[in-house]
Coordinates of C-alpha atoms and ligand atoms in Angstrom, one line a residue:
M161 CA 118.1 156.6 109.7
K162 CA 115.6 156.7 106.9
L163 CA 117.9 156.0 104.0
P164 CA 119.0 152.4 104.7
T165 CA 115.3 151.4 105.0
A166 CA 114.5 153.0 101.7
V167 CA 117.5 151.2 100.0
F168 CA 116.4 147.9 101.6
L169 CA 112.9 148.4 100.3
L170 CA 114.2 149.2 96.8
L171 CA 116.4 146.1 96.8
L172 CA 113.9 143.7 98.2
P173 CA 112.1 142.9 94.9
L174 CA 115.5 142.4 93.2
C175 CA 116.6 140.0 95.8
A176 CA 113.4 138.0 95.5
Q177 CA 113.9 137.7 91.8
Q178 CA 116.8 135.5 92.1
H179 CA 116.1 133.8 88.7
D180 CA 116.6 135.3 85.2
L181 CA 114.0 133.1 83.6
L182 CA 111.3 130.7 84.7
L183 CA 109.8 128.1 82.4
K184 CA 106.4 127.5 84.0
G185 CA 103.9 124.8 83.6
G186 CA 105.8 122.4 81.3
H187 CA 106.3 118.6 81.6
L188 CA 109.9 117.9 82.1
I189 CA 111.7 114.9 80.7
D190 CA 115.2 114.4 81.9
P191 CA 116.2 110.8 81.5
R192 CA 119.6 111.2 83.2
N193 CA 117.8 112.3 86.4
N194 CA 114.8 110.0 85.9
I195 CA 112.4 112.9 85.8
D196 CA 109.2 112.6 83.7
A197 CA 106.7 114.9 85.4
R198 CA 105.2 118.3 85.4
M199 CA 107.9 120.6 86.7
D200 CA 108.8 124.3 86.7
L201 CA 112.4 125.1 85.7
A202 CA 114.3 128.3 86.7
V203 CA 117.5 129.6 85.0
A204 CA 120.0 132.0 86.5
Q205 CA 123.4 133.1 85.1
G206 CA 123.2 130.6 82.2
K207 CA 122.7 127.6 84.4
V208 CA 119.8 125.5 85.6
A209 CA 119.0 127.1 89.0
A210 CA 116.0 125.2 90.3
I211 CA 113.6 122.5 89.4
A212 CA 110.4 122.0 91.4
A213 CA 106.7 121.2 91.1
S214 CA 106.0 124.9 91.6
I215 CA 108.4 127.8 91.5
P216 CA 106.6 131.2 92.2
A217 CA 106.6 133.6 89.2
S218 CA 107.7 136.3 91.6
Q219 CA 111.1 134.7 91.9
A220 CA 112.0 135.4 88.3
R221 CA 112.6 138.5 86.2
R222 CA 111.0 136.8 83.2
V223 CA 108.4 134.1 83.1
I224 CA 107.5 132.0 80.0
D225 CA 104.3 130.0 80.3
I226 CA 104.9 126.6 78.6
S227 CA 101.8 124.8 79.8
G228 CA 101.0 121.8 77.6
L229 CA 104.6 121.6 76.3
Y230 CA 107.5 119.2 77.1
V231 CA 110.8 120.5 78.4
T232 CA 114.0 118.5 77.8
P233 CA 117.7 119.0 77.8
G234 CA 119.0 120.7 74.6
L235 CA 119.6 118.0 72.0
V236 CA 123.0 116.5 71.3
D237 CA 123.2 115.6 67.6
L238 CA 126.0 113.1 67.3
H239 CA 126.3 113.1 63.5
T240 CA 126.4 116.4 61.6
H241 CA 128.5 118.0 58.8
L242 CA 129.4 121.6 59.5
Y243 CA 132.7 122.2 57.6
H244 CA 131.0 124.6 55.2
S245 CA 133.9 127.1 54.9
T246 CA 136.3 125.2 52.5
G247 CA 134.8 126.6 49.3
M248 CA 134.8 123.0 47.9
K249 CA 131.9 122.3 45.5
E250 CA 129.8 119.2 46.0
A251 CA 131.9 118.2 49.0
W252 CA 130.8 117.1 52.5
A253 CA 133.6 119.3 53.8
G254 CA 132.4 122.1 51.6
D255 CA 129.1 123.2 50.1
N256 CA 127.2 120.2 51.4
S257 CA 127.9 121.2 55.0
I258 CA 125.7 123.4 57.2
Q259 CA 126.5 126.5 59.1
P260 CA 125.7 125.3 62.6
D261 CA 123.7 128.3 64.0
A262 CA 121.5 128.4 60.9
F263 CA 120.0 125.0 61.7
S264 CA 120.6 124.0 65.3
F265 CA 118.4 126.1 67.6
R266 CA 115.3 125.9 65.5
T267 CA 115.4 122.1 65.9
G268 CA 116.1 122.1 69.6
V269 CA 119.7 121.2 69.1
T270 CA 122.3 122.9 71.3
T271 CA 125.3 120.6 70.7
M272 CA 126.4 119.4 67.3
V273 CA 129.1 116.9 66.8
D274 CA 130.7 117.2 63.4
A275 CA 131.3 113.6 62.3
G276 CA 134.7 113.7 60.7
S277 CA 134.1 116.3 58.0
S278 CA 137.7 117.5 58.7
G279 CA 140.7 115.2 58.9
W280 CA 144.1 115.6 60.5
R281 CA 145.4 117.9 57.8
N282 CA 142.6 120.5 58.0
F283 CA 141.0 120.1 61.5
E284 CA 142.6 123.3 62.8
D285 CA 141.2 125.2 59.8
F286 CA 137.8 123.8 60.7
R287 CA 138.2 124.9 64.3
F288 CA 139.2 128.4 63.3
F289 CA 136.5 129.1 60.7
V290 CA 133.6 127.2 62.1
I291 CA 133.8 125.8 65.7
A292 CA 135.2 129.0 67.2
R293 CA 132.5 131.2 65.5
A294 CA 129.4 129.2 66.3
R295 CA 127.0 130.0 69.1
T296 CA 126.0 126.4 69.0
R297 CA 128.3 124.1 71.0
V298 CA 130.3 122.4 68.2
L299 CA 132.4 119.3 69.0
A300 CA 134.2 117.2 66.5
L301 CA 135.4 113.8 65.4
I302 CA 138.6 113.9 63.4
N303 CA 138.7 111.9 60.3
I304 CA 141.5 109.3 60.1
A305 CA 142.0 110.5 56.4
G306 CA 144.1 113.6 56.1
F307 CA 141.6 115.8 54.3
G308 CA 138.5 114.4 55.9
M309 CA 135.4 114.3 53.8
M310 CA 136.5 116.5 50.9
T311 CA 135.6 113.7 48.5
D312 CA 135.1 109.9 48.9
F313 CA 138.3 109.4 47.1
V314 CA 140.5 111.2 49.7
E315 CA 138.9 108.9 52.4
Q316 CA 140.6 105.9 50.9
G317 CA 144.1 106.6 52.3
D318 CA 146.3 109.2 53.8
F319 CA 145.6 107.7 57.2
D320 CA 147.7 108.7 60.2
A321 CA 146.7 107.5 63.6
K322 CA 149.5 109.4 65.4
A323 CA 148.6 112.7 63.8
V324 CA 144.9 112.3 64.7
A325 CA 145.7 111.3 68.3
G326 CA 148.1 114.2 68.6
L327 CA 145.5 116.7 67.5
A328 CA 142.8 115.1 69.6
K329 CA 145.0 115.6 72.7
K330 CA 145.9 119.2 71.7
H331 CA 142.3 120.1 71.1
K332 CA 140.6 117.9 73.7
D333 CA 138.2 120.7 74.7
V334 CA 136.4 120.1 71.3
V335 CA 137.6 116.8 69.9
V336 CA 135.5 113.9 71.1
G337 CA 136.3 111.0 68.8
V338 CA 137.8 109.7 65.6
K339 CA 135.9 108.9 62.4
S340 CA 136.3 106.3 59.7
A341 CA 134.0 106.7 56.7
H342 CA 133.2 105.8 53.2
Y343 CA 135.9 103.2 52.9
Q344 CA 135.7 101.2 49.7
K345 CA 138.6 98.7 50.0
P346 CA 138.1 95.1 51.1
D347 CA 140.3 95.4 54.2
W348 CA 139.9 96.9 57.7
Q349 CA 142.7 99.5 57.4
S350 CA 140.5 102.6 57.8
V351 CA 138.7 101.1 60.9
D352 CA 141.8 99.7 62.5
L353 CA 143.8 102.9 62.2
A354 CA 140.9 104.9 63.6
I355 CA 140.9 102.5 66.6
A356 CA 144.6 102.9 67.0
A357 CA 144.1 106.7 67.1
G358 CA 141.2 106.4 69.5
K359 CA 143.2 104.1 71.8
D360 CA 146.1 106.5 71.9
A361 CA 143.9 109.6 72.7
G362 CA 141.4 107.7 74.9
I363 CA 138.4 108.6 72.8
P364 CA 135.8 106.5 70.9
I365 CA 135.6 106.1 67.2
M366 CA 132.6 106.3 64.9
V367 CA 132.4 104.1 61.8
D368 CA 130.4 104.9 58.7
F369 CA 131.0 101.5 57.1
G370 CA 131.2 102.8 53.6
Y371 CA 130.9 100.0 51.0
F372 CA 129.5 96.8 52.5
L373 CA 131.8 94.0 51.2
P374 CA 131.9 90.2 51.7
E375 CA 135.5 90.4 52.8
R376 CA 134.6 92.5 55.9
P377 CA 131.0 91.8 56.9
Y378 CA 129.1 94.2 59.1
Y379 CA 128.5 91.7 61.9
Q380 CA 132.3 91.3 62.3
L381 CA 132.6 95.1 62.7
V382 CA 130.3 95.2 65.7
T383 CA 131.1 91.9 67.3
Q384 CA 134.8 91.7 66.8
R385 CA 136.4 94.9 65.6
L386 CA 134.8 97.8 67.6
R387 CA 135.7 98.4 71.2
S388 CA 133.4 99.1 74.1
G389 CA 132.2 102.7 73.6
D390 CA 132.8 102.8 69.8
I391 CA 129.9 103.8 67.6
S392 CA 128.4 102.3 64.6
T393 CA 126.5 105.0 62.8
H394 CA 124.0 104.6 60.0
C395 CA 122.8 101.6 61.9
F396 CA 119.5 101.3 59.9
R397 CA 121.2 101.6 56.6
G398 CA 119.9 99.3 53.8
P399 CA 122.7 96.7 53.7
V400 CA 122.8 96.2 57.5
P401 CA 121.2 92.7 58.1
W402 CA 118.7 93.2 60.9
V403 CA 116.3 90.4 60.6
D404 CA 116.3 86.7 59.4
E405 CA 113.8 85.2 57.0
Q406 CA 111.3 84.9 59.8
G407 CA 111.6 88.6 60.6
K408 CA 113.4 88.0 63.9
L409 CA 116.2 90.2 64.9
Y410 CA 119.7 88.7 64.5
S411 CA 121.3 87.9 67.9
Y412 CA 124.6 89.6 67.0
F413 CA 123.0 92.9 67.9
Q414 CA 122.6 91.9 71.5
E415 CA 126.1 90.4 71.5
A416 CA 127.5 93.7 70.2
R417 CA 125.6 95.7 72.7
K418 CA 126.8 93.5 75.5
R419 CA 130.4 94.3 74.4
G420 CA 129.5 98.0 74.7
V421 CA 129.2 98.9 71.0
R422 CA 126.8 101.8 70.5
F423 CA 124.3 102.0 67.6
D424 CA 123.7 105.5 66.2
V425 CA 121.0 106.4 63.7
G426 CA 122.8 108.8 61.5
H427 CA 119.8 109.0 59.2
G428 CA 121.4 111.0 56.4
G429 CA 120.4 111.1 52.7
G430 CA 120.8 107.3 52.2
S431 CA 121.3 105.5 55.5
F432 CA 117.9 104.9 57.1
V433 CA 115.2 102.4 55.9
F434 CA 112.0 101.7 57.7
R435 CA 112.2 98.0 56.9
N436 CA 115.3 97.8 59.2
A437 CA 114.2 100.4 61.8
V438 CA 110.7 99.2 62.4
P439 CA 111.5 95.6 63.3
A440 CA 114.3 96.7 65.6
V441 CA 112.1 99.1 67.5
T442 CA 109.1 96.7 67.6
Q443 CA 111.4 94.0 69.0
G444 CA 112.7 96.3 71.7
F445 CA 116.1 97.1 70.3
Y446 CA 116.3 100.8 70.4
P447 CA 119.2 102.8 68.9
D448 CA 121.6 104.2 71.5
S449 CA 121.6 107.6 69.9
I450 CA 119.3 109.4 67.4
S451 CA 121.2 111.7 65.0
T452 CA 120.7 113.3 61.7
D453 CA 123.8 113.0 59.5
L454 CA 122.9 116.6 58.7
H455 CA 124.0 118.0 55.3
T456 CA 122.3 120.0 52.5
G457 CA 121.1 116.7 50.9
S458 CA 119.5 115.0 54.0
M459 CA 117.9 118.2 55.3
N460 CA 116.0 118.6 52.1
A461 CA 115.0 115.0 51.7
G462 CA 113.4 112.4 54.0
M463 CA 115.6 113.1 57.0
I464 CA 114.6 116.8 57.5
D465 CA 115.9 117.4 61.0
M466 CA 116.3 116.0 64.6
P467 CA 112.6 116.5 65.6
T468 CA 111.4 114.6 62.5
T469 CA 113.9 111.8 63.0
M470 CA 112.9 111.5 66.6
S471 CA 109.3 111.6 65.6
K472 CA 109.9 108.6 63.3
L473 CA 111.2 106.5 66.2
L474 CA 108.3 107.7 68.4
V475 CA 105.6 106.7 65.9
M476 CA 107.3 103.3 65.5
G477 CA 106.7 102.7 69.2
M478 CA 109.8 103.9 71.0
P479 CA 108.6 105.6 74.2
L480 CA 109.0 109.4 74.3
K481 CA 111.3 109.2 77.3
E482 CA 113.6 106.8 75.4
V483 CA 113.5 109.0 72.3
I484 CA 114.6 111.9 74.5
R485 CA 117.3 109.8 76.2
A486 CA 118.7 108.8 72.9
S487 CA 118.9 112.4 71.8
T488 CA 120.4 113.9 75.0
W489 CA 121.9 111.8 77.8
T490 CA 123.1 108.8 75.9
P491 CA 124.9 110.7 73.1
A492 CA 126.5 112.9 75.8
Q493 CA 127.9 109.8 77.4
S494 CA 129.0 108.4 74.0
I495 CA 131.3 111.4 73.6
Q496 CA 132.4 111.3 77.2
R497 CA 130.8 114.6 78.1
P498 CA 128.7 113.7 81.2
E499 CA 128.2 117.5 81.9
L500 CA 125.9 117.6 78.8
G501 CA 122.5 116.2 77.9
H502 CA 120.7 116.7 81.3
L503 CA 119.1 119.4 83.4
S504 CA 120.6 118.8 86.8
V505 CA 120.8 122.0 89.0
G506 CA 124.1 123.7 88.1
A507 CA 124.2 122.3 84.5
T508 CA 124.5 124.7 81.6
A509 CA 121.0 125.8 80.7
D510 CA 120.8 124.3 77.2
I511 CA 117.1 123.5 77.0
A512 CA 114.5 122.6 74.4
V513 CA 110.7 123.0 74.7
W514 CA 108.5 120.8 72.6
N515 CA 105.0 120.7 71.2
L516 CA 104.0 117.1 70.8
M517 CA 101.5 117.6 68.0
Q518 CA 98.6 115.1 67.5
G519 CA 97.2 114.6 64.1
S520 CA 98.0 112.7 60.9
F521 CA 101.6 112.9 59.7
G522 CA 103.7 111.3 57.0
Y523 CA 107.3 110.4 57.3
A524 CA 109.8 109.3 54.6
D525 CA 112.9 107.2 55.0
A526 CA 116.1 107.7 52.9
S527 CA 114.7 105.7 50.1
G528 CA 111.4 107.6 49.9
A529 CA 109.3 104.9 51.6
R530 CA 106.5 106.3 53.7
L531 CA 105.3 105.7 57.2
E532 CA 102.2 107.3 58.8
G533 CA 102.0 108.4 62.4
K534 CA 99.7 110.2 64.8
Q535 CA 102.4 112.3 66.5
R536 CA 105.1 114.8 65.6
L537 CA 107.5 116.9 67.7
L538 CA 107.9 120.6 67.0
C539 CA 110.5 122.7 68.7
E540 CA 108.8 125.8 70.2
L541 CA 111.6 127.2 72.2
T542 CA 115.4 126.7 72.7
L543 CA 117.7 128.2 75.3
R544 CA 121.4 128.2 74.8
Q545 CA 123.3 129.0 78.1
G546 CA 120.0 130.3 79.5
T547 CA 119.3 132.7 76.7
V548 CA 116.4 132.4 74.3
A549 CA 117.9 131.2 71.0
W550 CA 114.7 130.2 69.2
N551 CA 111.1 131.1 70.0
W552 CA 108.7 129.8 67.4
N553 CA 105.6 131.0 69.2
A554 CA 107.0 134.3 70.6
R555 CA 106.2 133.0 74.1
G556 CA 107.0 135.4 76.9
G557 CA 106.8 138.4 74.7
D558 CA 104.8 141.5 75.6
D559 CA 101.7 142.4 73.7
Y560 CA 102.8 145.2 71.4
K561 CA 99.7 147.2 72.1
K562 CA 100.8 147.5 75.8
L563 CA 104.2 148.9 75.0
P564 CA 105.1 152.6 74.9
P565 CA 104.1 154.3 71.6
D566 CA 107.8 154.8 70.6
Y567 CA 109.1 151.3 71.3
G568 CA 111.6 150.1 68.8
V569 CA 113.1 153.5 68.3
R570 CA 116.7 153.8 69.8
K571 CA 116.6 156.8 72.0
G572 CA 119.0 159.6 70.9
I573 CA 120.1 157.6 67.8
D574 CA 117.0 157.2 65.6
H575 CA 114.6 160.0 64.8
V576 CA 111.1 159.5 63.5
I577 CA 110.6 162.3 60.9
R578 CA 107.0 162.4 60.1
P579 CA 105.9 163.6 56.6
R580 CA 104.5 167.2 56.4
Ligands
LIG29 ZN1 127.9 111.6 57.8

């Protein structure tokens, strides 16, 4: 029989191309799997299919050459504000929030955690209008205050630990924690009720400490109040006491870390000063997670985006592998999502590709102070579930001169009518 042989020969090249996409020639950094080496990475059916020093180009339907670039897991930004759909003017849960897909992929971010923009009264609205519609993986912390971050005023009360825990259990596919934020009163009510909700639902809390008051000092928050796994965001904020008069790091940070408390950057528009971050990094106390506190204010000020915030830590002296760890695997663990933030074979192919530029760059903190550095990360390519979601340099594209003369015209739908 001739036919089966012909069919076999036709199918042979298809079988050999078992991968949808091959990222070839990059330097892979995957802290969870302790990989920091030149590696090819293949993707099939939205998942990481193979990682090896060399994977033949013939095994993939599409090959993208990324020689000279770094490959990392897609970033997990632990602190963002995405509840843009409320119509509220000048509100975090409103016009100050960001539509996730409009910002995520171009910065290498594939998972965004909304940090309590919605509370227990409006979380389901947030889920319906934002989370469910985004291509970015959006997870959420529910604010202990009923209306979340509509205004600082509504964050001073209307706390309900039971309601928050109930919603967290009901929506546990997307709810990863509880938020206490912007509290102005001299007691611990906002923090304590967030902890009660977190305990009930088995999830961590994140605290934005709000007003720093003598009745409830910051060191007590991290050495006495927070539980193991709870997160202190805005850790490099101006009023956080980092160093003594001699410039030496206070010992309470190590004490808090030993207890399991996690320190998150949450740069934001007003929560990151170099005079706190530089001595911490220089003295070897790296933040557990690097995050943006993304909103319309911070993105257009010193913070800018994840790559810029990561670059700041990098030029302060935090090693690249640790910067990547703090932007991928550690935040994934902080939100109890061990399936995220790494590139193990079988993991969802959420991937970022980076150009580590060398040159002369300037960075601003939240107070406008400047730091100079010789490096800067630029996101060149992002994959979400194995599909190209951002491609800054059009890598892997075909030269237009080599395409058919009528490419870009939908056959049978469009008609090119030339002028007479
Ligand atoms: Zn925030």
